XYZ file of C-alpha atoms in Angstrom:
254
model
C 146.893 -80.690 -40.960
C 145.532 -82.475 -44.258
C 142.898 -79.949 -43.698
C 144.314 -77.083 -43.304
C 143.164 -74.935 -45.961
C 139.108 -75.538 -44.888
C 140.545 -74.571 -41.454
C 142.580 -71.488 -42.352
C 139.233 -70.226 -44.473
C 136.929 -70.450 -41.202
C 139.117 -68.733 -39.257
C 139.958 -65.935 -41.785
C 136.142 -65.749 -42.388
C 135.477 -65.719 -38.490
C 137.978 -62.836 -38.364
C 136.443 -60.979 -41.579
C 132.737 -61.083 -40.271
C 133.818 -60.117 -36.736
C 135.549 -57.029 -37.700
C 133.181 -56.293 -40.351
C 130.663 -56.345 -36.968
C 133.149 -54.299 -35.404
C 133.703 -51.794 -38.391
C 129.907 -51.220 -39.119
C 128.291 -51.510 -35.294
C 131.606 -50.604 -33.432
C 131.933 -51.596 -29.831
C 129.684 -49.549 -27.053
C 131.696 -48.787 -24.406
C 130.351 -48.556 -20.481
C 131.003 -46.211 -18.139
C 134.097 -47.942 -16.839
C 135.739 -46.411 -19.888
C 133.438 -43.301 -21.172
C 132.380 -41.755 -17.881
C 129.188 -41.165 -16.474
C 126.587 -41.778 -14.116
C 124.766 -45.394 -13.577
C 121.666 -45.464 -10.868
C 120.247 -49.031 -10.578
C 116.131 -48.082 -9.287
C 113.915 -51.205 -8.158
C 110.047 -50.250 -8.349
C 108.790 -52.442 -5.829
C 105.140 -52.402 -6.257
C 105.267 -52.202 -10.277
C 107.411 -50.976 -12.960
C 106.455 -48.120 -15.189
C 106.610 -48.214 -18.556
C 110.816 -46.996 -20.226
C 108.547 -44.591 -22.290
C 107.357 -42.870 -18.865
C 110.975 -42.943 -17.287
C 112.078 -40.950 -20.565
C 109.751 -38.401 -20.125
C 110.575 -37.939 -16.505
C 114.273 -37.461 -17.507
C 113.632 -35.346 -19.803
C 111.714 -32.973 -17.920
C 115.031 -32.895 -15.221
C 117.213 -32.307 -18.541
C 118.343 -35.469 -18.865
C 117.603 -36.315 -22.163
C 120.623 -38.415 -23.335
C 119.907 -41.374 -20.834
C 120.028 -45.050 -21.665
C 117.400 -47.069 -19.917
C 117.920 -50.628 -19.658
C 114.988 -53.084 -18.178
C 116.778 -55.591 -15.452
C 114.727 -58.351 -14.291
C 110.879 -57.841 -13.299
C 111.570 -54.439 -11.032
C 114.387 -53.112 -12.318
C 115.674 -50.144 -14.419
C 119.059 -49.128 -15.324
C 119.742 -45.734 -16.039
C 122.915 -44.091 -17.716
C 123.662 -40.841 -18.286
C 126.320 -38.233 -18.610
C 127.755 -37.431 -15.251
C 125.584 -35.452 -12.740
C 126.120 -34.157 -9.311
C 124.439 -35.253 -6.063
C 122.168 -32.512 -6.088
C 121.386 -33.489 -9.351
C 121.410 -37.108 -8.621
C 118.563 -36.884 -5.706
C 116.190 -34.152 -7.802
C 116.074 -36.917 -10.481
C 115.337 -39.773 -7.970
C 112.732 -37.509 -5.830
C 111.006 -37.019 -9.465
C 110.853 -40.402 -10.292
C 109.499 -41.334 -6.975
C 106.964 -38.229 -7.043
C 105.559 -39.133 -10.413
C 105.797 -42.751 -11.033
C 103.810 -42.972 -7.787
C 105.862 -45.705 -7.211
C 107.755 -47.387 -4.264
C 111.325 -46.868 -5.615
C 114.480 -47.859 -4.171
C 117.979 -46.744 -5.060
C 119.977 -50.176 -5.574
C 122.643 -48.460 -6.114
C 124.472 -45.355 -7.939
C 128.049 -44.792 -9.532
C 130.143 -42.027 -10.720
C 133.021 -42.335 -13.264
C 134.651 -38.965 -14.284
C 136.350 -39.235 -18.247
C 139.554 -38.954 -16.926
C 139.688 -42.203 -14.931
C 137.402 -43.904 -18.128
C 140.541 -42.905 -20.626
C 143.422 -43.930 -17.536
C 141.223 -47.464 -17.558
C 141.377 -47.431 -21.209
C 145.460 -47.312 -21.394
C 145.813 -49.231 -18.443
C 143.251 -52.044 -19.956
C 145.945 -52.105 -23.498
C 148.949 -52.099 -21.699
C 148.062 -55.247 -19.984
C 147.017 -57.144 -22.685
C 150.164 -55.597 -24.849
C 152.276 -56.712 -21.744
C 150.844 -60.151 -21.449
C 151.127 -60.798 -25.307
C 155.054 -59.498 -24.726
C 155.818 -61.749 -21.358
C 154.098 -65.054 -23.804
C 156.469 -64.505 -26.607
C 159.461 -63.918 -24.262
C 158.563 -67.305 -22.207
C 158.124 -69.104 -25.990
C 161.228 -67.908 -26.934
C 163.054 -69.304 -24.133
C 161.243 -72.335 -23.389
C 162.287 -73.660 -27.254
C 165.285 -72.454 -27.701
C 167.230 -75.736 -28.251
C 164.438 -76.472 -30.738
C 165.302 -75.066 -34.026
C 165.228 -78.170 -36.630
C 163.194 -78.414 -39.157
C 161.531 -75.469 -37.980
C 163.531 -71.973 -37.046
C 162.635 -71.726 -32.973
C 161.715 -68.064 -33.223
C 158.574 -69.413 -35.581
C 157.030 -71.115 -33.043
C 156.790 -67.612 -31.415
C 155.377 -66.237 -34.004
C 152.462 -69.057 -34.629
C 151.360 -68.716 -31.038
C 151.134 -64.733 -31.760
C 149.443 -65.208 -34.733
C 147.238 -68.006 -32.370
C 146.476 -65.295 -29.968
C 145.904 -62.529 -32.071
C 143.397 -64.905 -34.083
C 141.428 -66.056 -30.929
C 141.136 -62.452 -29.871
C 139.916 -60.999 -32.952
C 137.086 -64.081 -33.105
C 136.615 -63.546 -29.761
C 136.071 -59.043 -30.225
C 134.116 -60.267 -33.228
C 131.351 -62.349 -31.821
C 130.783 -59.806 -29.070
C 130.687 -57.294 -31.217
C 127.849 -58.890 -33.052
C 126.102 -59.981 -30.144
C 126.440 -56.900 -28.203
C 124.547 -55.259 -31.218
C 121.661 -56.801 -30.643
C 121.442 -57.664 -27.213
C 122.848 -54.077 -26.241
C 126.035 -55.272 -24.586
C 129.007 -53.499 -23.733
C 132.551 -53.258 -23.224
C 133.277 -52.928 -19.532
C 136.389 -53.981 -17.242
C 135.126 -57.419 -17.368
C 135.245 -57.900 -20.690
C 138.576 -56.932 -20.659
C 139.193 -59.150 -18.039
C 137.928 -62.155 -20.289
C 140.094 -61.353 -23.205
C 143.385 -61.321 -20.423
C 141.613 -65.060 -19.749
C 141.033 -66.136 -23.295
C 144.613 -65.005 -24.097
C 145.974 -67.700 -21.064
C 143.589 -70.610 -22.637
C 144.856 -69.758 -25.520
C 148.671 -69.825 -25.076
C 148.080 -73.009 -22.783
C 146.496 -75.063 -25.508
C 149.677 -73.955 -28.109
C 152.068 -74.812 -25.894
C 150.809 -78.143 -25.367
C 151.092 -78.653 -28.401
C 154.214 -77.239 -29.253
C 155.766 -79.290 -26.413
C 154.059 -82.437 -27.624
C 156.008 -81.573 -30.953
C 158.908 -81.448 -29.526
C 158.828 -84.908 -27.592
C 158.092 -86.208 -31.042
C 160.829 -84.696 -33.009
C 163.037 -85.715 -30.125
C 162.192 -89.275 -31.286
C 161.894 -89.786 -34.633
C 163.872 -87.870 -37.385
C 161.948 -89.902 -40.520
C 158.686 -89.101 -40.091
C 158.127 -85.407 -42.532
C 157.286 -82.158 -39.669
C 153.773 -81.516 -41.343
C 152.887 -85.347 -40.086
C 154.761 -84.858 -36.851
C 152.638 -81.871 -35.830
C 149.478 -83.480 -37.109
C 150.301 -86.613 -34.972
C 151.044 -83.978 -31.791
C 147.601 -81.903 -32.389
C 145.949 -84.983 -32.446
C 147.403 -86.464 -28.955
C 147.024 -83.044 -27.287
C 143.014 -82.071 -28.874
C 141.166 -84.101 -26.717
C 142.940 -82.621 -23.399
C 142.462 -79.063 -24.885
C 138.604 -79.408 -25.506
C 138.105 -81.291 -22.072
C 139.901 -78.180 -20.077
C 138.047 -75.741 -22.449
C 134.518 -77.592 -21.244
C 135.433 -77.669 -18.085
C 135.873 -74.218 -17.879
C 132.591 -73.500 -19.972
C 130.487 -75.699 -16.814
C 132.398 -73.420 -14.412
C 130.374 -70.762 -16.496
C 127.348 -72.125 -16.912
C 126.937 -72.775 -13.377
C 127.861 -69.202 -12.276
C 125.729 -67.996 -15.401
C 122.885 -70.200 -14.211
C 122.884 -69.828 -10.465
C 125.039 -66.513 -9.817
């Protein structure tokens, strides 16, 4: 808490270069949320060169695709949606000219209409989530309204969530620059979990506060809620770690 100003300006910068990111670069959506078509082709006896794919699509009018290397034999290709008729005169061509054993990993279809449904559905849930914390918040301290107001305690873990979300958008956004991510249903997914961390870790800490104002009435709030971060920090970073090995490992090994 004696700190908080150097805290308060890393977080506000965090925020500030994040949405800068986000403002500038913007977020690339996939086609969980745009539409499209995604074809996942393994060469099996060497892959051509993204220049030579190009010029294949092109040829077969399909000269807005994204091609994405994947591993040592695989290409991803996007592109606006496209029929099956369309679908198999692209992958006959590829076969036919590469001269190249090619197999057909896989292939998806997303019309627009289902991208913009998953789009609504994907902010109701995190405005709904957001809504159920405050409401369980603003029960669960109710009784707890000295020296602090109750409904504040609300509005810090808001302010907490909104904070680790924006950070969170940020430093994708940067990344996914330039490592060509994008914004899928998982990533949406993560956000929903980084909202539960984060809610966990405040009200640990709000409930540690509690316990201690329960005891003491001499001690001044600011040193009460520095004594509580520091009892409940450790147990937030180890559950935070633990769930960064869970991670790592699936990251690591798949």
């Amino acid at each position: 808490i004696g700190k908080y100003k150097l805290w308060f300006t890393i977080s506000i910068l965090s925020i500030v270069l994040g949405m800068a990111a986000v403002g500038i670069w913007g977020l690339k959506f996939s086609l969980d949320f745009t539409g499209g078509s995604l074809m996942e082709l393994r060469f099996n006896n060497g892959r051509p060169s993204t220049e030579e794919i190009v010029t294949i699509l092109d040829k077969n009018e399909l000269d807005q695709a994204q091609i994405q290397p994947s591993g040592d034999q695989d290409y991803l290709i996007r592109s606006e949606n496209i029929d099956e008729t369309k679908h198999q005169t692209i992958l006959k061509a590829l076969k036919d000219e590469t001269k190249k054993d090619v197999t057909e990993l896989s292939f998806q279809s997303i019309g627009p209409t289902i991208g913009k449904e998953l789009q609504a559905k994907s902010i109701w849930s995190i405005l709904i989530v957001i809504l159920a914390i405050v409401s369980y918040i603003a029960f669960a301290f109710r009784h707890v309204s000295k020296p602090v107001a109750s409904w504040k305690y609300g509005a810090a873990a808001i302010i907490a969530l909104v904070h680790d979300l924006l950070t969170a958008i940020g430093i994708y956004a940067i990344a996914a620059h330039y490592m060509h991510w994008e914004v899928d249903g998982l990533f949406i997914t993560a956000l929903l979990t980084i909202l539960g961390f984060s809610v966990h870790d405040t009200i640990v800490t709000f409930d540690r506060t509690r316990e201690l104002l329960r005891r003491t009435s001499s001690t001044d709030f600011a040193t009460t809620v520095n004594e509580a971060i520091n009892q409940t920090i450790v147990r937030s970073l180890n559950t935070s770690i633990t769930a960064l090995l869970t991670l790592t490992a699936i990251f690591l090994f798949g």
